């Protein structure tokens, strides 16, 4: 039997990497679209790379861009995929306020380019399409928790672009009978998460603070709440959505919501460090109250304990309004009943397990001598 062929846009991103690995294990041939970059941008998928001279490859990369119709059409025509996972996007909400036109082009019209290419190439009966929709669509939430029938109210150029993608996917499904579905995914994180999203920014910073490499981290809105799951669970939902006989739209979430403040506390406590917060708004700050010496010694290392104990009482988290967004999404919490009942999907990681996975990864990363020698910690852009 010939192998199933999947095409993944955004293959170099967090979800693209986990999904590629998952599909290859299932016996797929995976084609991925990556952007040309002046630096290597394939770190997350390098372990899957195969020399082009190998005869039987199950991972093949193509240069492409969501803003280039001809390029996308040519790739889809060449690959003739059974399944397309459209994961490519300018995915940072705050950055979308700085690059609204580009975000609309890549995240909105980009989806139309994929759908229309499939139609023009007469692949409507062959190719199933997954569109990476988002809980950001709910924005100023009209209902708690949010489910498939909850009205959308996007609050950023990113979310507005994704709203177009959501509806154009529904429209192509209804107009042309295409197997095109939306996964409305709530925030999902992992050790592969981009460094400027809040969870990864925190798990990297707490690791560096514990090792004495950084004094303090500056954050934005500490009170917003997110429904965080593990990306490894969420890519399985993408796959399941495309295995259904009929296309449909699904909320993928954990059903639990937590403030940024509490995620910061959880992350420090993974390393045996207790942090409390005082003050409000821009004056809010987090300071060290206690250390669990056993946990700290075991994970961070005995050689750092003495120095760290001197820091009890020190402020390690501050607020910088530069990270505030012009319009914020205050609370997201998803009702995943439809996914549980129709797809048989459920999350296997709770937030504690996710946080543990990320902090353990980052503490090891920061300990690596090579990483430090290379100046591996990049100062995060002031506005992200
Ligand atoms: P990510 O790590 O930021 O990855 C985005 C991917 O898109 C990267 O491979 C990136 O390439 C690529 N890309 C960006 N602009 C492109 C363009 N113009 N042409 C071609 N490729 C482009 O995002 P993620 O967390 O994996 O999320 C995957 C998708 O799900 C995104 O569409 C995101 O909006 C959506 N989503 C994410 C979440 C979440 O919590 N993670 C939740 C809901 C929906 P480079 O590597 O070269 O930058
Ligand atoms: O981690 P974030 O940047 O993710 P956000 O904005 O929720 O978007 C992510 O999830 C969406 C799904 O709902 C995806 F569609 C999207 O592509 C992306 O993956 O911010 C989460 C919250 C926000 O309320 C933000 O204001 O954390 C708050 N926050 C507080 N301080 C911060 C910071 N966010 C970032 N990035 N950096 C901060 O310093």
PDB file of C-alpha atoms and ligand atoms in Angstrom, residues 14 89-94 107 132-137 156 158-159 162 185-189 193-202 217-228 260 264 320 323-325 327-332 380 382-384, ligand 2:
ATOM      1  CA  UNK A  14       6.406  24.297  17.467  1.00  0.00           C
ATOM      2  CA  UNK A  89       1.340  32.015  10.482  1.00  0.00           C
ATOM      3  CA  UNK A  90       2.808  35.135  12.000  1.00  0.00           C
ATOM      4  CA  UNK A  91       1.589  33.765  15.313  1.00  0.00           C
ATOM      5  CA  UNK A  92       2.573  36.434  17.862  1.00  0.00           C
ATOM      6  CA  UNK A  93      -0.425  38.499  18.963  1.00  0.00           C
ATOM      7  CA  UNK A  94       1.574  41.499  20.224  1.00  0.00           C
ATOM      8  CA  UNK A 107      -2.497  34.526   8.265  1.00  0.00           C
ATOM      9  CA  UNK A 132      -5.014  26.213  12.481  1.00  0.00           C
ATOM     10  CA  UNK A 133      -7.740  28.360  14.018  1.00  0.00           C
ATOM     11  CA  UNK A 134      -7.374  29.810  17.464  1.00  0.00           C
ATOM     12  CA  UNK A 135      -9.072  30.648  20.757  1.00  0.00           C
ATOM     13  CA  UNK A 136      -7.934  34.249  20.089  1.00  0.00           C
ATOM     14  CA  UNK A 137     -11.070  34.392  17.892  1.00  0.00           C
ATOM     15  CA  UNK A 156      -5.931  41.917  17.529  1.00  0.00           C
ATOM     16  CA  UNK A 158      -3.726  38.476  14.340  1.00  0.00           C
ATOM     17  CA  UNK A 159      -7.147  37.352  15.517  1.00  0.00           C
ATOM     18  CA  UNK A 162      -7.489  34.277  11.680  1.00  0.00           C
ATOM     19  CA  UNK A 185      -6.981  25.426  19.537  1.00  0.00           C
ATOM     20  CA  UNK A 186      -6.492  27.086  22.905  1.00  0.00           C
ATOM     21  CA  UNK A 187      -2.931  27.994  23.957  1.00  0.00           C
ATOM     22  CA  UNK A 188      -0.582  25.054  23.817  1.00  0.00           C
ATOM     23  CA  UNK A 189       2.994  25.121  24.957  1.00  0.00           C
ATOM     24  CA  UNK A 193       7.534  26.908  22.289  1.00  0.00           C
ATOM     25  CA  UNK A 194       8.878  30.136  20.789  1.00  0.00           C
ATOM     26  CA  UNK A 195      10.926  32.079  23.339  1.00  0.00           C
ATOM     27  CA  UNK A 196       8.762  35.215  23.267  1.00  0.00           C
ATOM     28  CA  UNK A 197       5.448  33.571  24.208  1.00  0.00           C
ATOM     29  CA  UNK A 198       4.689  34.044  27.874  1.00  0.00           C
ATOM     30  CA  UNK A 199       5.165  30.501  29.226  1.00  0.00           C
ATOM     31  CA  UNK A 200       8.535  29.980  27.554  1.00  0.00           C
ATOM     32  CA  UNK A 201       9.702  33.476  28.451  1.00  0.00           C
ATOM     33  CA  UNK A 202       8.935  32.576  32.069  1.00  0.00           C
ATOM     34  CA  UNK A 217      12.376  39.384  34.399  1.00  0.00           C
ATOM     35  CA  UNK A 218       9.994  42.087  33.162  1.00  0.00           C
ATOM     36  CA  UNK A 219       6.497  41.003  32.207  1.00  0.00           C
ATOM     37  CA  UNK A 220       3.275  42.510  30.834  1.00  0.00           C
ATOM     38  CA  UNK A 221      -0.261  41.847  32.078  1.00  0.00           C
ATOM     39  CA  UNK A 222       0.018  39.358  34.960  1.00  0.00           C
ATOM     40  CA  UNK A 223      -3.727  39.024  35.463  1.00  0.00           C
ATOM     41  CA  UNK A 224      -4.837  37.641  32.098  1.00  0.00           C
ATOM     42  CA  UNK A 225      -5.893  34.007  32.156  1.00  0.00           C
ATOM     43  CA  UNK A 226      -5.105  31.278  29.659  1.00  0.00           C
ATOM     44  CA  UNK A 227      -6.214  27.679  29.125  1.00  0.00           C
ATOM     45  CA  UNK A 228      -2.812  26.054  28.551  1.00  0.00           C
ATOM     46  CA  UNK A 260       0.131  34.491  34.193  1.00  0.00           C
ATOM     47  CA  UNK A 264       5.194  32.281  37.199  1.00  0.00           C
ATOM     48  CA  UNK A 320       6.903  46.856  32.162  1.00  0.00           C
ATOM     49  CA  UNK A 323       4.512  44.502  27.081  1.00  0.00           C
ATOM     50  CA  UNK A 324       0.848  45.520  27.446  1.00  0.00           C
ATOM     51  CA  UNK A 325      -1.296  45.080  24.346  1.00  0.00           C
ATOM     52  CA  UNK A 327      -6.472  45.476  23.356  1.00  0.00           C
ATOM     53  CA  UNK A 328      -6.098  42.456  25.632  1.00  0.00           C
ATOM     54  CA  UNK A 329      -7.829  39.094  25.789  1.00  0.00           C
ATOM     55  CA  UNK A 330      -8.506  38.793  29.512  1.00  0.00           C
ATOM     56  CA  UNK A 331      -9.693  35.234  29.876  1.00  0.00           C
ATOM     57  CA  UNK A 332      -9.767  32.085  27.762  1.00  0.00           C
ATOM     58  CA  UNK A 380      14.113  39.435  24.135  1.00  0.00           C
ATOM     59  CA  UNK A 382      11.668  44.988  24.283  1.00  0.00           C
ATOM     60  CA  UNK A 383       8.139  45.000  22.899  1.00  0.00           C
ATOM     61  CA  UNK A 384       7.364  41.284  22.765  1.00  0.00           C
TER      62      UNK A 384
HETATM   63  O1  LIG B   2       1.914  33.727  25.398  1.00  0.00           O
HETATM   64  P1  LIG B   2       1.200  34.835  24.737  1.00  0.00           P
HETATM   65  O2  LIG B   2       1.993  35.767  23.895  1.00  0.00           O
HETATM   66  O3  LIG B   2       0.041  34.143  23.904  1.00  0.00           O
HETATM   67  P2  LIG B   2      -1.364  34.648  23.305  1.00  0.00           P
HETATM   68  O4  LIG B   2      -1.362  36.102  23.088  1.00  0.00           O
HETATM   69  O5  LIG B   2      -2.434  34.102  24.177  1.00  0.00           O
HETATM   70  O6  LIG B   2      -1.365  33.933  21.887  1.00  0.00           O
HETATM   71  C1  LIG B   2      -0.965  32.577  21.737  1.00  0.00           C
HETATM   72  O7  LIG B   2      -2.079  31.734  21.892  1.00  0.00           O
HETATM   73  C2  LIG B   2      -3.105  31.902  20.887  1.00  0.00           C
HETATM   74  C3  LIG B   2      -4.237  30.926  21.243  1.00  0.00           C
HETATM   75  O8  LIG B   2      -5.118  31.533  22.132  1.00  0.00           O
HETATM   76  C4  LIG B   2      -2.507  31.614  19.524  1.00  0.00           C
HETATM   77  F1  LIG B   2      -3.468  31.739  18.563  1.00  0.00           F
HETATM   78  C5  LIG B   2      -1.371  32.573  19.251  1.00  0.00           C
HETATM   79  O9  LIG B   2      -0.775  32.240  17.998  1.00  0.00           O
HETATM   80  C6  LIG B   2      -0.325  32.417  20.361  1.00  0.00           C
HETATM   81  O10 LIG B   2       0.236  31.139  20.249  1.00  0.00           O
HETATM   82  O11 LIG B   2       0.413  35.719  25.808  1.00  0.00           O
HETATM   83  C7  LIG B   2      -0.467  35.142  26.735  1.00  0.00           C
HETATM   84  C8  LIG B   2      -0.890  36.199  27.758  1.00  0.00           C
HETATM   85  C9  LIG B   2      -1.405  37.496  27.153  1.00  0.00           C
HETATM   86  O12 LIG B   2      -2.530  37.907  27.886  1.00  0.00           O
HETATM   87  C10 LIG B   2      -0.279  38.501  27.379  1.00  0.00           C
HETATM   88  O13 LIG B   2      -0.690  39.851  27.521  1.00  0.00           O
HETATM   89  O14 LIG B   2       0.265  36.558  28.528  1.00  0.00           O
HETATM   90  C11 LIG B   2       0.286  37.954  28.688  1.00  0.00           C
HETATM   91  N1  LIG B   2       1.659  38.380  28.963  1.00  0.00           N
HETATM   92  C12 LIG B   2       2.075  38.977  30.115  1.00  0.00           C
HETATM   93  N2  LIG B   2       3.371  39.275  30.038  1.00  0.00           N
HETATM   94  C13 LIG B   2       2.713  38.280  28.139  1.00  0.00           C
HETATM   95  C14 LIG B   2       3.794  38.850  28.819  1.00  0.00           C
HETATM   96  N3  LIG B   2       2.827  37.756  26.897  1.00  0.00           N
HETATM   97  C15 LIG B   2       4.062  37.787  26.316  1.00  0.00           C
HETATM   98  N4  LIG B   2       4.209  37.231  25.078  1.00  0.00           N
HETATM   99  N5  LIG B   2       5.151  38.358  26.929  1.00  0.00           N
HETATM  100  C16 LIG B   2       5.076  38.912  28.187  1.00  0.00           C
HETATM  101  O15 LIG B   2       6.035  39.405  28.739  1.00  0.00           O
END
